Amino acid sequence: MRSLPALLLFTLAAAAIATAASEPAPRQYLGYETLMKSRRLDAPVDMSAFSPPANAAAAKQSFAGRLSFAAKQHRTGSRVLRDTYGYAAEPGGPVLQLPRFDFDFVQSGDALIPLRRGTLPGDNNYWEYLLEPGRVWQESGDQGLARAAIPFSLQERNANCLHHGVLSFLFGADRVVSQVAYQISSETCLYFKFDLWGLADAHYTPRESPEAVSAIRAYQQELRSRLPVKPIAALAADYPDARPGEFGAPDEVAPGDMTAYGFVIDGVHYAGGCNTRQGPYPFCEVLDLPSYSLAKSIFAGVALMRLEQQFPGTSAQRIADFVPECARAGTWHDVTFQNALDMATGNYLSPETWIDERADHIMALFNAKTHAGKIRY
């Protein structure tokens, strides 16, 4: 047998190397086999698994319809890092369980947009969902299916704490959908910190919605309204006297408790990033943040100004004339709406700083699930 010329052998070897180099590396986490066949995730994965890789292609499939799944406890992993009030100690650990997921989405380009935004109440005793627009893309290792990722948050009912997560799945024509992988690795909640991860069997119901056009239009307007974003390190170049390293300083907020930070000046948003315990959050631009007392001041202030504009004298009216329970208490007979907005109702237990705000009994106000329960407190 005659041997191949050395030049031909070299050419074939070079071609093989070039072909291997052009093929994308297989996914390290949440690959096709995991989403289609695995029964459990043993541990949280790096958050980069929920975002498209650099070589991702435009999706060949289009998602329009309802995604639903119910997370099962035996397929959910969790790790409690801090639980000041013992929420996770309840038998069965229901607080460490995702509520049933059952929501409609529409695709526009590579954006996967929930038809309902904001807080989404349900029948769960602990949590309400917040959904934000995600992404859709194509990867060579997914057997022709498209891949999607959706950012979400769990918000405590009647409270402001948010626990941030992402879910991901594969989908195709004829209602084909993989399992959903979900993960929570950060929060805005100092008193209850946990990681949550797992897989769940999903259902995809394709359907057209009359709300789709308005949802897409609203999202496009949202994109147009966003400030231009630069990394916070660029602040030093744009403003030589600035010291960006002093933003998000560890002596102000411990790095493990920092959700996000940034600075806005001259119409530019200098973003400091959104870190989690598993790497950067992949949807920082739509990360939901609670406003706590800022909302009490701004919302109530604007509402009272509007009422005063429509009904002059509203701010001087007595709360007891509108809330029977306050009238019966006997300590609200001279308290006006303006007094409440000024945090000067006179109804407190101690005149000392932070005594009332930090008392253990204050949790009865937050934990009350009904208006009547809060009024009783």
Tab-separated table of C-alpha atoms in Angstrom:
chain	number	residue	atom	x	y	z
A	1	MET	CA	0.000	0.000	0.000
A	2	ARG	CA	1.336	3.394	-0.911
A	3	SER	CA	1.456	5.986	1.906
A	4	LEU	CA	-0.200	9.395	1.618
A	5	PRO	CA	2.110	12.299	0.867
A	6	ALA	CA	3.232	14.225	3.962
A	7	LEU	CA	1.731	17.464	2.609
A	8	LEU	CA	-1.701	15.801	2.225
A	9	LEU	CA	-1.509	14.386	5.749
A	10	PHE	CA	-0.614	17.820	7.099
A	11	THR	CA	-3.526	19.397	5.212
A	12	LEU	CA	-6.005	16.840	6.552
A	13	ALA	CA	-4.735	17.330	10.117
A	14	ALA	CA	-4.960	21.102	9.810
A	15	ALA	CA	-8.531	20.832	8.512
A	16	ALA	CA	-9.503	18.594	11.433
A	17	ILE	CA	-8.012	21.043	13.921
A	18	ALA	CA	-9.803	23.968	12.269
A	19	THR	CA	-13.119	22.097	12.342
A	20	ALA	CA	-12.703	21.227	16.017
A	21	ALA	CA	-11.803	24.816	16.832
A	22	SER	CA	-14.892	26.152	15.056
A	23	GLU	CA	-17.278	23.888	16.959
A	24	PRO	CA	-18.624	25.521	20.127
A	25	ALA	CA	-17.634	23.923	23.409
A	26	PRO	CA	-20.419	21.866	24.993
A	27	ARG	CA	-22.407	23.525	27.750
A	28	GLN	CA	-20.990	23.055	31.227
A	29	TYR	CA	-24.357	23.519	32.923
A	30	LEU	CA	-28.007	22.980	31.964
A	31	GLY	CA	-27.225	21.252	28.686
A	32	TYR	CA	-29.720	19.424	26.493
A	33	GLU	CA	-29.435	16.142	28.407
A	34	THR	CA	-29.992	17.869	31.755
A	35	LEU	CA	-33.089	19.756	30.683
A	36	MET	CA	-34.594	16.804	28.822
A	37	LYS	CA	-33.707	13.842	31.021
A	38	SER	CA	-32.276	14.676	34.464
A	39	ARG	CA	-34.483	14.228	37.484
A	40	ARG	CA	-32.672	16.562	39.877
A	41	LEU	CA	-30.007	19.268	40.093
A	42	ASP	CA	-27.504	18.425	42.786
A	43	ALA	CA	-26.399	22.015	43.443
A	44	PRO	CA	-26.802	25.580	42.167
A	45	VAL	CA	-25.009	26.358	38.900
A	46	ASP	CA	-23.167	29.438	37.719
A	47	MET	CA	-25.634	32.136	36.689
A	48	SER	CA	-24.001	32.298	33.260
A	49	ALA	CA	-25.893	29.074	32.467
A	50	PHE	CA	-29.056	31.173	32.199
A	51	SER	CA	-27.737	33.564	29.567
A	52	PRO	CA	-26.871	33.099	25.882
A	53	PRO	CA	-23.229	32.298	25.084
A	54	ALA	CA	-21.187	34.511	22.784
A	55	ASN	CA	-21.812	32.199	19.806
A	56	ALA	CA	-25.588	31.959	20.298
A	57	ALA	CA	-27.702	32.294	17.167
A	58	ALA	CA	-31.109	33.817	16.609
A	59	ALA	CA	-33.905	31.453	17.612
A	60	LYS	CA	-35.532	29.494	14.799
A	61	GLN	CA	-38.616	28.917	16.926
A	62	SER	CA	-41.048	31.483	18.268
A	63	PHE	CA	-42.712	31.283	21.686
A	64	ALA	CA	-46.250	32.589	22.085
A	65	GLY	CA	-48.504	31.148	24.740
A	66	ARG	CA	-48.615	29.865	28.270
A	67	LEU	CA	-45.800	28.231	30.250
A	68	SER	CA	-46.870	26.342	33.350
A	69	PHE	CA	-45.156	24.098	35.880
A	70	ALA	CA	-45.424	23.078	39.499
A	71	ALA	CA	-42.163	22.659	41.416
A	72	LYS	CA	-42.047	19.469	43.484
A	73	GLN	CA	-40.395	19.440	46.877
A	74	HIS	CA	-38.460	16.226	46.220
A	75	ARG	CA	-36.941	17.810	43.097
A	76	THR	CA	-36.044	21.110	44.759
A	77	GLY	CA	-32.772	21.844	46.518
A	78	SER	CA	-32.401	24.608	49.075
A	79	ARG	CA	-29.845	26.128	51.402
A	80	VAL	CA	-30.852	28.581	54.149
A	81	LEU	CA	-28.184	31.165	54.897
A	82	ARG	CA	-30.064	33.367	57.339
A	83	ASP	CA	-33.532	33.043	58.837
A	84	THR	CA	-33.990	35.572	61.639
A	85	TYR	CA	-37.695	34.882	62.154
A	86	GLY	CA	-37.684	31.121	61.550
A	87	TYR	CA	-39.686	31.112	58.308
A	88	ALA	CA	-38.033	27.924	57.048
A	89	ALA	CA	-38.690	26.036	60.276
A	90	GLU	CA	-42.354	25.434	59.486
A	91	PRO	CA	-43.022	21.697	59.018
A	92	GLY	CA	-42.557	20.665	55.421
A	93	GLY	CA	-40.696	23.870	54.588
A	94	PRO	CA	-43.444	25.315	52.345
A	95	VAL	CA	-41.714	28.685	52.245
A	96	LEU	CA	-38.814	27.032	50.393
A	97	GLN	CA	-41.025	26.030	47.492
A	98	LEU	CA	-41.813	27.916	44.303
A	99	PRO	CA	-45.488	28.778	43.845
A	100	ARG	CA	-47.198	27.262	40.836
A	101	PHE	CA	-46.041	29.006	37.656
A	102	ASP	CA	-48.766	29.635	35.053
A	103	PHE	CA	-48.229	32.697	32.857
A	104	ASP	CA	-48.486	33.867	29.252
A	105	PHE	CA	-45.599	35.219	27.165
A	106	VAL	CA	-45.060	36.683	23.729
A	107	GLN	CA	-41.828	36.841	21.744
A	108	SER	CA	-40.513	39.928	19.962
A	109	GLY	CA	-37.145	39.408	18.284
A	110	ASP	CA	-34.973	37.768	20.935
A	111	ALA	CA	-37.078	39.129	23.817
A	112	LEU	CA	-39.541	36.906	25.667
A	113	ILE	CA	-42.073	39.249	27.248
A	114	PRO	CA	-44.556	38.343	30.011
A	115	LEU	CA	-48.036	39.628	29.232
A	116	ARG	CA	-48.464	40.614	32.877
A	117	ARG	CA	-45.816	42.658	34.663
A	118	GLY	CA	-45.488	43.836	38.237
A	119	THR	CA	-46.544	41.905	41.325
A	120	LEU	CA	-48.688	38.893	40.387
A	121	PRO	CA	-50.871	37.781	43.322
A	122	GLY	CA	-51.849	34.146	43.589
A	123	ASP	CA	-53.086	31.662	46.162
A	124	ASN	CA	-49.661	31.031	47.731
A	125	ASN	CA	-49.503	31.951	51.420
A	126	TYR	CA	-45.929	33.256	51.240
A	127	TRP	CA	-44.963	34.460	47.785
A	128	GLU	CA	-46.067	36.505	44.810
A	129	TYR	CA	-44.244	36.454	41.462
A	130	LEU	CA	-42.700	39.344	39.606
A	131	LEU	CA	-41.809	38.559	35.994
A	132	GLU	CA	-39.533	40.493	33.671
A	133	PRO	CA	-38.652	40.097	29.969
A	134	GLY	CA	-36.153	37.350	29.187
A	135	ARG	CA	-34.276	36.101	26.136
A	136	VAL	CA	-34.666	33.436	23.431
A	137	TRP	CA	-31.796	32.031	21.373
A	138	GLN	CA	-30.449	28.974	19.563
A	139	GLU	CA	-27.497	26.741	20.503
A	140	SER	CA	-26.003	24.001	18.348
A	141	GLY	CA	-26.204	21.375	21.091
A	142	ASP	CA	-29.952	21.676	21.654
A	143	GLN	CA	-31.103	19.343	18.852
A	144	GLY	CA	-32.898	22.075	16.933
A	145	LEU	CA	-34.876	23.345	19.926
A	146	ALA	CA	-34.759	26.993	20.983
A	147	ARG	CA	-33.573	27.968	24.464
A	148	ALA	CA	-35.249	30.541	26.687
A	149	ALA	CA	-34.440	32.213	30.004
A	150	ILE	CA	-36.828	34.308	32.097
A	151	PRO	CA	-35.863	36.449	35.103
A	152	PHE	CA	-38.282	36.374	38.015
A	153	SER	CA	-38.490	37.419	41.648
A	154	LEU	CA	-40.411	36.080	44.616
A	155	GLN	CA	-41.865	38.856	46.736
A	156	GLU	CA	-43.034	38.246	50.269
A	157	ARG	CA	-46.755	38.772	50.544
A	158	ASN	CA	-47.515	42.130	52.156
A	159	ALA	CA	-43.812	42.925	52.401
A	160	ASN	CA	-40.993	44.294	50.281
A	161	CYS	CA	-38.358	41.558	50.418
A	162	LEU	CA	-37.442	40.155	47.000
A	163	HIS	CA	-35.609	36.930	46.153
A	164	HIS	CA	-34.194	37.012	42.624
A	165	GLY	CA	-34.140	34.038	40.298
A	166	VAL	CA	-33.954	32.889	36.699
A	167	LEU	CA	-35.582	29.942	34.951
A	168	SER	CA	-34.600	28.311	31.669
A	169	PHE	CA	-36.047	25.720	29.278
A	170	LEU	CA	-35.997	24.429	25.705
A	171	PHE	CA	-38.979	24.591	23.387
A	172	GLY	CA	-39.978	23.767	19.828
A	173	ALA	CA	-42.940	23.273	17.532
A	174	ASP	CA	-45.985	21.146	18.400
A	175	ARG	CA	-45.933	22.084	22.111
A	176	VAL	CA	-42.525	20.528	22.671
A	177	VAL	CA	-40.966	21.826	25.894
A	178	SER	CA	-38.230	20.535	28.171
A	179	GLN	CA	-38.132	20.598	31.910
A	180	VAL	CA	-37.711	24.006	33.509
A	181	ALA	CA	-34.526	24.639	35.491
A	182	TYR	CA	-34.921	27.344	38.141
A	183	GLN	CA	-32.547	28.983	40.570
A	184	ILE	CA	-32.576	31.738	43.207
A	185	SER	CA	-29.160	32.955	44.371
A	186	SER	CA	-29.652	36.512	45.655
A	187	GLU	CA	-32.123	38.724	47.468
A	188	THR	CA	-32.817	42.149	48.911
A	189	CYS	CA	-33.784	40.583	52.233
A	190	LEU	CA	-31.311	40.763	55.108
A	191	TYR	CA	-33.397	38.696	57.548
A	192	PHE	CA	-34.155	35.779	55.191
A	193	LYS	CA	-31.432	34.650	52.809
A	194	PHE	CA	-31.566	31.354	50.929
A	195	ASP	CA	-30.559	29.561	47.730
A	196	LEU	CA	-33.166	27.554	45.847
A	197	TRP	CA	-32.756	25.400	42.739
A	198	GLY	CA	-34.404	22.530	40.908
A	199	LEU	CA	-36.085	21.012	37.855
A	200	ALA	CA	-39.789	20.788	37.106
A	201	ASP	CA	-41.913	19.196	34.387
A	202	ALA	CA	-43.385	21.958	32.237
A	203	HIS	CA	-46.302	22.437	29.855
A	204	TYR	CA	-46.363	24.782	26.873
A	205	THR	CA	-49.719	25.828	25.436
A	206	PRO	CA	-49.224	27.880	22.243
A	207	ARG	CA	-51.891	30.509	21.729
A	208	GLU	CA	-52.341	34.030	20.430
A	209	SER	CA	-53.319	36.727	22.891
A	210	PRO	CA	-55.124	39.993	22.150
A	211	GLU	CA	-52.756	41.598	24.672
A	212	ALA	CA	-49.622	40.621	22.731
A	213	VAL	CA	-49.405	43.729	20.560
A	214	SER	CA	-49.784	46.118	23.503
A	215	ALA	CA	-47.257	44.153	25.585
A	216	ILE	CA	-44.679	44.335	22.790
A	217	ARG	CA	-45.364	48.025	22.214
A	218	ALA	CA	-44.983	48.804	25.939
A	219	TYR	CA	-41.704	46.900	26.126
A	220	GLN	CA	-40.307	48.689	23.092
A	221	GLN	CA	-41.224	52.021	24.665
A	222	GLU	CA	-39.507	50.885	27.864
A	223	LEU	CA	-36.315	50.156	25.927
A	224	ARG	CA	-36.421	53.561	24.262
A	225	SER	CA	-36.880	55.257	27.625
A	226	ARG	CA	-33.890	53.660	29.343
A	227	LEU	CA	-30.848	55.727	30.163
A	228	PRO	CA	-27.608	54.832	28.388
A	229	VAL	CA	-25.544	52.522	30.596
A	230	LYS	CA	-21.810	52.431	31.223
A	231	PRO	CA	-19.804	50.363	33.723
A	232	ILE	CA	-19.148	52.327	36.878
A	233	ALA	CA	-15.393	52.133	36.235
A	234	ALA	CA	-15.984	54.485	33.276
A	235	LEU	CA	-16.971	57.202	35.737
A	236	ALA	CA	-13.296	57.937	36.432
A	237	ALA	CA	-12.612	58.525	32.732
A	238	ASP	CA	-15.664	60.723	32.214
A	239	TYR	CA	-15.156	62.628	35.492
A	240	PRO	CA	-11.456	62.554	36.458
A	241	ASP	CA	-12.140	63.693	40.024
A	242	ALA	CA	-14.594	60.872	40.646
A	243	ARG	CA	-13.602	57.817	42.676
A	244	PRO	CA	-15.885	54.961	41.523
A	245	GLY	CA	-14.239	52.539	43.938
A	246	GLU	CA	-15.951	54.333	46.812
A	247	PHE	CA	-19.412	53.419	45.512
A	248	GLY	CA	-20.774	50.227	47.023
A	249	ALA	CA	-18.042	50.372	49.656
A	250	PRO	CA	-17.807	47.366	52.005
A	251	ASP	CA	-17.846	49.605	55.075
A	252	GLU	CA	-21.343	50.718	54.048
A	253	VAL	CA	-22.826	47.419	52.799
A	254	ALA	CA	-21.194	44.022	53.231
A	255	PRO	CA	-20.343	42.544	49.791
A	256	GLY	CA	-22.444	39.464	50.545
A	257	ASP	CA	-25.484	41.680	51.154
A	258	MET	CA	-25.062	43.945	48.115
A	259	THR	CA	-27.710	43.402	45.437
A	260	ALA	CA	-26.868	46.241	43.072
A	261	TYR	CA	-25.381	49.717	43.064
A	262	GLY	CA	-24.777	52.480	40.580
A	263	PHE	CA	-24.739	56.211	39.976
A	264	VAL	CA	-26.668	58.459	37.603
A	265	ILE	CA	-25.231	61.746	36.384
A	266	ASP	CA	-25.886	63.868	33.295
A	267	GLY	CA	-28.353	61.342	31.918
A	268	VAL	CA	-25.994	58.348	32.063
A	269	HIS	CA	-26.389	55.327	34.335
A	270	TYR	CA	-23.036	54.061	35.624
A	271	ALA	CA	-23.882	50.521	36.733
A	272	GLY	CA	-21.896	48.692	39.382
A	273	GLY	CA	-23.235	45.262	38.500
A	274	CYS	CA	-25.635	42.792	40.122
A	275	ASN	CA	-23.710	40.058	41.876
A	276	THR	CA	-25.195	36.857	43.261
A	277	ARG	CA	-23.721	33.933	45.182
A	278	GLN	CA	-23.330	32.181	41.807
A	279	GLY	CA	-21.836	34.945	39.701
A	280	PRO	CA	-23.323	38.055	38.044
A	281	TYR	CA	-27.087	38.144	37.595
A	282	PRO	CA	-27.673	37.744	33.840
A	283	PHE	CA	-30.589	40.203	33.633
A	284	CYS	CA	-29.293	43.125	35.652
A	285	GLU	CA	-31.121	45.642	33.468
A	286	VAL	CA	-34.509	44.378	34.701
A	287	LEU	CA	-33.602	43.410	38.269
A	288	ASP	CA	-36.528	44.358	40.502
A	289	LEU	CA	-35.611	46.360	43.589
A	290	PRO	CA	-37.896	47.212	46.531
A	291	SER	CA	-38.270	50.807	47.632
A	292	TYR	CA	-39.349	50.281	51.256
A	293	SER	CA	-39.906	53.657	52.970
A	294	LEU	CA	-39.233	55.527	49.748
A	295	ALA	CA	-42.531	54.157	48.439
A	296	LYS	CA	-44.363	55.190	51.611
A	297	SER	CA	-43.155	58.751	51.201
A	298	ILE	CA	-43.535	59.154	47.443
A	299	PHE	CA	-46.700	57.140	46.851
A	300	ALA	CA	-48.605	58.479	49.848
A	301	GLY	CA	-47.317	62.000	49.217
A	302	VAL	CA	-48.387	62.054	45.566
A	303	ALA	CA	-51.725	60.437	46.435
A	304	LEU	CA	-52.494	63.060	49.078
A	305	MET	CA	-51.472	65.883	46.742
A	306	ARG	CA	-53.868	64.511	44.102
A	307	LEU	CA	-56.686	64.228	46.638
A	308	GLU	CA	-56.010	67.755	47.872
A	309	GLN	CA	-56.107	68.985	44.276
A	310	GLN	CA	-59.444	67.299	43.605
A	311	PHE	CA	-60.943	67.769	47.086
A	312	PRO	CA	-59.356	70.745	48.872
A	313	GLY	CA	-59.050	70.200	52.616
A	314	THR	CA	-58.530	66.437	52.396
A	315	SER	CA	-55.201	66.542	54.230
A	316	ALA	CA	-56.803	68.166	57.296
A	317	GLN	CA	-59.569	65.556	57.630
A	318	ARG	CA	-59.482	63.127	60.533
A	319	ILE	CA	-58.554	59.478	59.953
A	320	ALA	CA	-61.036	58.356	62.613
A	321	ASP	CA	-63.889	59.687	60.463
A	322	PHE	CA	-62.965	57.183	57.751
A	323	VAL	CA	-61.614	54.183	59.709
A	324	PRO	CA	-64.140	53.000	62.319
A	325	GLU	CA	-61.536	50.971	64.214
A	326	CYS	CA	-59.504	54.149	64.794
A	327	ALA	CA	-62.589	55.920	66.079
A	328	ARG	CA	-63.236	53.156	68.605
A	329	ALA	CA	-59.619	53.170	69.789
A	330	GLY	CA	-60.042	56.661	71.248
A	331	THR	CA	-56.493	57.786	70.408
A	332	TRP	CA	-57.069	58.926	66.835
A	333	HIS	CA	-59.794	61.541	67.312
A	334	ASP	CA	-57.493	64.437	66.354
A	335	VAL	CA	-55.106	62.685	63.933
A	336	THR	CA	-55.290	63.942	60.339
A	337	PHE	CA	-54.082	62.459	57.070
A	338	GLN	CA	-51.363	65.117	57.055
A	339	ASN	CA	-50.237	63.943	60.514
A	340	ALA	CA	-49.923	60.371	59.239
A	341	LEU	CA	-47.921	61.487	56.198
A	342	ASP	CA	-45.585	63.395	58.529
A	343	MET	CA	-45.225	60.259	60.722
A	344	ALA	CA	-46.616	62.336	63.582
A	345	THR	CA	-49.785	60.504	64.622
A	346	GLY	CA	-48.737	60.447	68.274
A	347	ASN	CA	-49.595	56.732	68.443
A	348	TYR	CA	-46.430	55.017	69.576
A	349	LEU	CA	-45.231	52.999	72.545
A	350	SER	CA	-41.931	54.759	73.232
A	351	PRO	CA	-40.520	58.206	72.392
A	352	GLU	CA	-37.017	56.717	72.155
A	353	THR	CA	-35.405	56.317	68.736
A	354	TRP	CA	-35.994	52.942	67.002
A	355	ILE	CA	-37.730	51.350	70.019
A	356	ASP	CA	-41.032	50.868	68.198
A	357	GLU	CA	-39.497	50.227	64.756
A	358	ARG	CA	-37.230	47.448	66.020
A	359	ALA	CA	-39.586	45.807	68.501
A	360	ASP	CA	-40.298	42.132	67.908
A	361	HIS	CA	-44.043	42.776	67.853
A	362	ILE	CA	-43.723	44.926	64.715
A	363	MET	CA	-43.611	41.708	62.656
A	364	ALA	CA	-47.298	41.252	63.489
A	365	LEU	CA	-47.974	44.196	61.209
A	366	PHE	CA	-45.971	42.749	58.304
A	367	ASN	CA	-47.218	39.211	58.768
A	368	ALA	CA	-50.899	40.172	58.848
A	369	LYS	CA	-52.313	39.046	55.509
A	370	THR	CA	-55.519	41.105	55.581
A	371	HIS	CA	-56.532	44.727	56.050
A	372	ALA	CA	-58.462	43.751	59.203
A	373	GLY	CA	-55.374	42.107	60.656
A	374	LYS	CA	-53.248	45.184	60.106
A	375	ILE	CA	-55.931	47.454	61.566
A	376	ARG	CA	-56.126	45.243	64.683
A	377	TYR	CA	-52.378	45.726	65.204
